[in-house]
Amino acid sequence: MNNVNDVNDTGDPAVLRLDEFLAHPPARVWQALTDPGLLARWFMPGDFRLTVGHRYTMAGMAMPGTGFSGTVQAEVLAFEPERMLRLGWRDADPASPAAADWTITWTLEPEGRGTRLFLTHEGFDPGSELQRRARSIMDGGWRHLLTDRLAAVL
């Protein structure tokens, strides 16, 4: 696996883009993104189901410095098997000062004997100090998840 690359060419503070080459076929990477048991091992546990419109909750760690409660309300917005998965994310606490309302898109492209996995995390409010801090922390967090945790599951 190569290092995660920052592909945020536009410098858009509302969007975080990363890509990673994974030495596994798209079918295996897709399974790691969509199988609830595997998701719990490398990401966050939750009641994920690959059905557009399915809403579920994921339990993570609270991050008081960003206003994140630690619980994500997610929704499957769209998918194309082994190619793309788009999720809506909101903080489960409606009183959260960060007011997170994000879209996470995973895009898989076959590359040689592996997969190029792209992550687009959009919807950060650059006018909010809490969201700027969240974007900075999540940049490092996503990198760790892709290079260490997902790699171990694959």
PDB file of C-alpha atoms in Angstrom:
ATOM      1  CA  MET A   1       0.000   0.000   0.000  1.00  0.00           C
ATOM      2  CA  ASN A   2       1.300   3.469  -0.820  1.00  0.00           C
ATOM      3  CA  ASN A   3       0.947   6.528   1.359  1.00  0.00           C
ATOM      4  CA  VAL A   4      -2.336   8.347   1.207  1.00  0.00           C
ATOM      5  CA  ASN A   5      -2.206  11.198  -1.263  1.00  0.00           C
ATOM      6  CA  ASP A   6      -3.920  14.535  -0.775  1.00  0.00           C
ATOM      7  CA  VAL A   7      -5.752  15.283  -4.009  1.00  0.00           C
ATOM      8  CA  ASN A   8      -7.413  18.475  -2.813  1.00  0.00           C
ATOM      9  CA  ASP A   9      -5.989  20.355  -5.808  1.00  0.00           C
ATOM     10  CA  THR A  10      -8.426  23.246  -5.510  1.00  0.00           C
ATOM     11  CA  GLY A  11      -7.479  24.043  -1.924  1.00  0.00           C
ATOM     12  CA  ASP A  12     -11.207  24.182  -1.179  1.00  0.00           C
ATOM     13  CA  PRO A  13     -11.551  24.410   2.640  1.00  0.00           C
ATOM     14  CA  ALA A  14     -15.058  22.903   2.406  1.00  0.00           C
ATOM     15  CA  VAL A  15     -13.764  19.648   0.894  1.00  0.00           C
ATOM     16  CA  LEU A  16     -11.229  17.019   1.907  1.00  0.00           C
ATOM     17  CA  ARG A  17     -10.007  14.697  -0.850  1.00  0.00           C
ATOM     18  CA  LEU A  18      -7.651  11.776  -0.428  1.00  0.00           C
ATOM     19  CA  ASP A  19      -6.643   8.783  -2.496  1.00  0.00           C
ATOM     20  CA  GLU A  20      -4.940   5.529  -1.678  1.00  0.00           C
ATOM     21  CA  PHE A  21      -3.740   2.604  -3.767  1.00  0.00           C
ATOM     22  CA  LEU A  22      -4.764  -0.696  -2.210  1.00  0.00           C
ATOM     23  CA  ALA A  23      -3.165  -3.934  -3.394  1.00  0.00           C
ATOM     24  CA  HIS A  24      -6.535  -5.706  -3.420  1.00  0.00           C
ATOM     25  CA  PRO A  25      -9.187  -6.053  -6.127  1.00  0.00           C
ATOM     26  CA  PRO A  26     -12.208  -3.708  -6.095  1.00  0.00           C
ATOM     27  CA  ALA A  27     -14.515  -6.508  -4.918  1.00  0.00           C
ATOM     28  CA  ARG A  28     -12.456  -6.963  -1.733  1.00  0.00           C
ATOM     29  CA  VAL A  29     -12.214  -3.216  -1.059  1.00  0.00           C
ATOM     30  CA  TRP A  30     -15.963  -2.861  -1.679  1.00  0.00           C
ATOM     31  CA  GLN A  31     -16.616  -5.615   0.845  1.00  0.00           C
ATOM     32  CA  ALA A  32     -14.550  -3.747   3.455  1.00  0.00           C
ATOM     33  CA  LEU A  33     -16.612  -0.596   2.792  1.00  0.00           C
ATOM     34  CA  THR A  34     -20.018  -2.271   2.918  1.00  0.00           C
ATOM     35  CA  ASP A  35     -19.877  -5.313   5.218  1.00  0.00           C
ATOM     36  CA  PRO A  36     -21.043  -4.213   8.709  1.00  0.00           C
ATOM     37  CA  GLY A  37     -18.684  -6.633  10.451  1.00  0.00           C
ATOM     38  CA  LEU A  38     -15.664  -5.434   8.509  1.00  0.00           C
ATOM     39  CA  LEU A  39     -16.681  -1.773   8.917  1.00  0.00           C
ATOM     40  CA  ALA A  40     -16.758  -2.257  12.677  1.00  0.00           C
ATOM     41  CA  ARG A  41     -13.207  -3.645  12.578  1.00  0.00           C
ATOM     42  CA  TRP A  42     -11.570  -0.764  10.694  1.00  0.00           C
ATOM     43  CA  PHE A  43     -13.980   2.161  11.012  1.00  0.00           C
ATOM     44  CA  MET A  44     -16.944   2.500  13.383  1.00  0.00           C
ATOM     45  CA  PRO A  45     -19.568  -0.022  14.423  1.00  0.00           C
ATOM     46  CA  GLY A  46     -23.073   0.638  13.159  1.00  0.00           C
ATOM     47  CA  ASP A  47     -26.160  -0.840  11.578  1.00  0.00           C
ATOM     48  CA  PHE A  48     -24.997  -0.289   7.984  1.00  0.00           C
ATOM     49  CA  ARG A  49     -27.104  -1.787   5.184  1.00  0.00           C
ATOM     50  CA  LEU A  50     -26.406  -1.206   1.497  1.00  0.00           C
ATOM     51  CA  THR A  51     -29.812   0.246   0.632  1.00  0.00           C
ATOM     52  CA  VAL A  52     -30.365   3.778  -0.642  1.00  0.00           C
ATOM     53  CA  GLY A  53     -32.251   5.693   2.033  1.00  0.00           C
ATOM     54  CA  HIS A  54     -31.143   3.408   4.871  1.00  0.00           C
ATOM     55  CA  ARG A  55     -30.412   5.467   7.981  1.00  0.00           C
ATOM     56  CA  TYR A  56     -28.160   4.135  10.679  1.00  0.00           C
ATOM     57  CA  THR A  57     -26.053   5.229  13.624  1.00  0.00           C
ATOM     58  CA  MET A  58     -22.306   4.822  14.103  1.00  0.00           C
ATOM     59  CA  ALA A  59     -20.630   5.112  17.468  1.00  0.00           C
ATOM     60  CA  GLY A  60     -17.244   6.810  17.588  1.00  0.00           C
ATOM     61  CA  MET A  61     -15.272   8.929  20.025  1.00  0.00           C
ATOM     62  CA  ALA A  62     -16.516  12.313  21.172  1.00  0.00           C
ATOM     63  CA  MET A  63     -14.216  15.175  20.173  1.00  0.00           C
ATOM     64  CA  PRO A  64     -15.079  18.128  22.410  1.00  0.00           C
ATOM     65  CA  GLY A  65     -12.559  20.387  20.638  1.00  0.00           C
ATOM     66  CA  THR A  66     -14.617  20.103  17.462  1.00  0.00           C
ATOM     67  CA  GLY A  67     -18.082  19.949  19.010  1.00  0.00           C
ATOM     68  CA  PHE A  68     -18.575  16.343  17.799  1.00  0.00           C
ATOM     69  CA  SER A  69     -20.753  14.250  20.133  1.00  0.00           C
ATOM     70  CA  GLY A  70     -19.180  10.940  19.112  1.00  0.00           C
ATOM     71  CA  THR A  71     -22.287   9.556  17.415  1.00  0.00           C
ATOM     72  CA  VAL A  72     -22.950   9.882  13.686  1.00  0.00           C
ATOM     73  CA  GLN A  73     -26.371   9.674  12.066  1.00  0.00           C
ATOM     74  CA  ALA A  74     -25.640   8.361   8.583  1.00  0.00           C
ATOM     75  CA  GLU A  75     -27.690   7.675   5.486  1.00  0.00           C
ATOM     76  CA  VAL A  76     -26.871   5.754   2.322  1.00  0.00           C
ATOM     77  CA  LEU A  77     -27.414   8.335  -0.429  1.00  0.00           C
ATOM     78  CA  ALA A  78     -26.237   6.414  -3.509  1.00  0.00           C
ATOM     79  CA  PHE A  79     -24.069   3.515  -4.613  1.00  0.00           C
ATOM     80  CA  GLU A  80     -22.787   1.649  -7.651  1.00  0.00           C
ATOM     81  CA  PRO A  81     -21.492  -1.797  -6.619  1.00  0.00           C
ATOM     82  CA  GLU A  82     -17.704  -1.975  -6.520  1.00  0.00           C
ATOM     83  CA  ARG A  83     -17.465   1.618  -7.873  1.00  0.00           C
ATOM     84  CA  MET A  84     -19.013   4.250  -5.596  1.00  0.00           C
ATOM     85  CA  LEU A  85     -20.648   4.674  -2.188  1.00  0.00           C
ATOM     86  CA  ARG A  86     -22.066   8.046  -1.031  1.00  0.00           C
ATOM     87  CA  LEU A  87     -23.142   8.629   2.559  1.00  0.00           C
ATOM     88  CA  GLY A  88     -24.706  11.543   4.384  1.00  0.00           C
ATOM     89  CA  TRP A  89     -23.321  12.232   7.853  1.00  0.00           C
ATOM     90  CA  ARG A  90     -24.708  14.363  10.665  1.00  0.00           C
ATOM     91  CA  ASP A  91     -23.860  14.632  14.317  1.00  0.00           C
ATOM     92  CA  ALA A  92     -26.538  12.681  16.188  1.00  0.00           C
ATOM     93  CA  ASP A  93     -26.750  15.439  18.798  1.00  0.00           C
ATOM     94  CA  PRO A  94     -29.003  18.171  17.350  1.00  0.00           C
ATOM     95  CA  ALA A  95     -27.505  20.618  19.856  1.00  0.00           C
ATOM     96  CA  SER A  96     -23.964  19.982  18.606  1.00  0.00           C
ATOM     97  CA  PRO A  97     -22.209  23.334  18.184  1.00  0.00           C
ATOM     98  CA  ALA A  98     -20.330  22.048  15.125  1.00  0.00           C
ATOM     99  CA  ALA A  99     -23.531  21.484  13.103  1.00  0.00           C
ATOM    100  CA  ALA A 100     -21.851  18.784  11.003  1.00  0.00           C
ATOM    101  CA  ASP A 101     -23.767  18.004   7.806  1.00  0.00           C
ATOM    102  CA  TRP A 102     -21.334  16.246   5.504  1.00  0.00           C
ATOM    103  CA  THR A 103     -21.260  13.976   2.495  1.00  0.00           C
ATOM    104  CA  ILE A 104     -18.701  11.178   2.283  1.00  0.00           C
ATOM    105  CA  THR A 105     -18.086   9.615  -1.127  1.00  0.00           C
ATOM    106  CA  TRP A 106     -15.907   6.583  -1.717  1.00  0.00           C
ATOM    107  CA  THR A 107     -14.922   5.943  -5.344  1.00  0.00           C
ATOM    108  CA  LEU A 108     -13.117   2.764  -6.403  1.00  0.00           C
ATOM    109  CA  GLU A 109     -11.145   2.459  -9.640  1.00  0.00           C
ATOM    110  CA  PRO A 110      -9.359  -0.713 -10.737  1.00  0.00           C
ATOM    111  CA  GLU A 111      -5.626  -0.108 -11.080  1.00  0.00           C
ATOM    112  CA  GLY A 112      -3.389  -2.958 -12.162  1.00  0.00           C
ATOM    113  CA  ARG A 113      -4.012  -5.793  -9.715  1.00  0.00           C
ATOM    114  CA  GLY A 114      -5.365  -3.442  -7.083  1.00  0.00           C
ATOM    115  CA  THR A 115      -7.747  -0.576  -6.477  1.00  0.00           C
ATOM    116  CA  ARG A 116      -7.363   3.183  -6.340  1.00  0.00           C
ATOM    117  CA  LEU A 117      -9.674   4.322  -3.538  1.00  0.00           C
ATOM    118  CA  PHE A 118     -10.713   7.974  -3.539  1.00  0.00           C
ATOM    119  CA  LEU A 119     -12.352   9.674  -0.570  1.00  0.00           C
ATOM    120  CA  THR A 120     -14.236  12.949  -0.897  1.00  0.00           C
ATOM    121  CA  HIS A 121     -15.461  14.406   2.386  1.00  0.00           C
ATOM    122  CA  GLU A 122     -17.433  17.572   1.663  1.00  0.00           C
ATOM    123  CA  GLY A 123     -19.618  20.071   3.417  1.00  0.00           C
ATOM    124  CA  PHE A 124     -17.167  21.612   5.898  1.00  0.00           C
ATOM    125  CA  ASP A 125     -18.100  25.181   6.781  1.00  0.00           C
ATOM    126  CA  PRO A 126     -14.879  27.225   6.427  1.00  0.00           C
ATOM    127  CA  GLY A 127     -16.548  30.051   8.384  1.00  0.00           C
ATOM    128  CA  SER A 128     -16.810  27.861  11.496  1.00  0.00           C
ATOM    129  CA  GLU A 129     -13.757  27.481  13.713  1.00  0.00           C
ATOM    130  CA  LEU A 130     -15.099  24.134  14.971  1.00  0.00           C
ATOM    131  CA  GLN A 131     -15.527  22.813  11.427  1.00  0.00           C
ATOM    132  CA  ARG A 132     -12.057  24.034  10.366  1.00  0.00           C
ATOM    133  CA  ARG A 133     -10.647  22.171  13.365  1.00  0.00           C
ATOM    134  CA  ALA A 134     -12.742  19.090  12.503  1.00  0.00           C
ATOM    135  CA  ARG A 135     -11.453  19.153   8.908  1.00  0.00           C
ATOM    136  CA  SER A 136      -7.854  19.309  10.102  1.00  0.00           C
ATOM    137  CA  ILE A 137      -8.343  16.446  12.576  1.00  0.00           C
ATOM    138  CA  MET A 138     -10.298  14.351  10.067  1.00  0.00           C
ATOM    139  CA  ASP A 139      -7.581  14.771   7.455  1.00  0.00           C
ATOM    140  CA  GLY A 140      -5.167  12.949   9.751  1.00  0.00           C
ATOM    141  CA  GLY A 141      -7.849  10.558  10.936  1.00  0.00           C
ATOM    142  CA  TRP A 142      -8.818   9.458   7.429  1.00  0.00           C
ATOM    143  CA  ARG A 143      -5.145   8.965   6.545  1.00  0.00           C
ATOM    144  CA  HIS A 144      -4.678   6.726   9.599  1.00  0.00           C
ATOM    145  CA  LEU A 145      -7.839   4.778   8.823  1.00  0.00           C
ATOM    146  CA  LEU A 146      -6.798   4.144   5.224  1.00  0.00           C
ATOM    147  CA  THR A 147      -3.127   3.332   5.733  1.00  0.00           C
ATOM    148  CA  ASP A 148      -3.355   1.395   8.983  1.00  0.00           C
ATOM    149  CA  ARG A 149      -6.816   0.163   9.900  1.00  0.00           C
ATOM    150  CA  LEU A 150      -8.292  -0.588   6.461  1.00  0.00           C
ATOM    151  CA  ALA A 151      -4.986  -2.137   5.372  1.00  0.00           C
ATOM    152  CA  ALA A 152      -5.090  -4.507   8.350  1.00  0.00           C
ATOM    153  CA  VAL A 153      -8.634  -5.627   7.522  1.00  0.00           C
ATOM    154  CA  LEU A 154      -7.850  -6.168   3.846  1.00  0.00           C
TER     155      LEU A 154
END
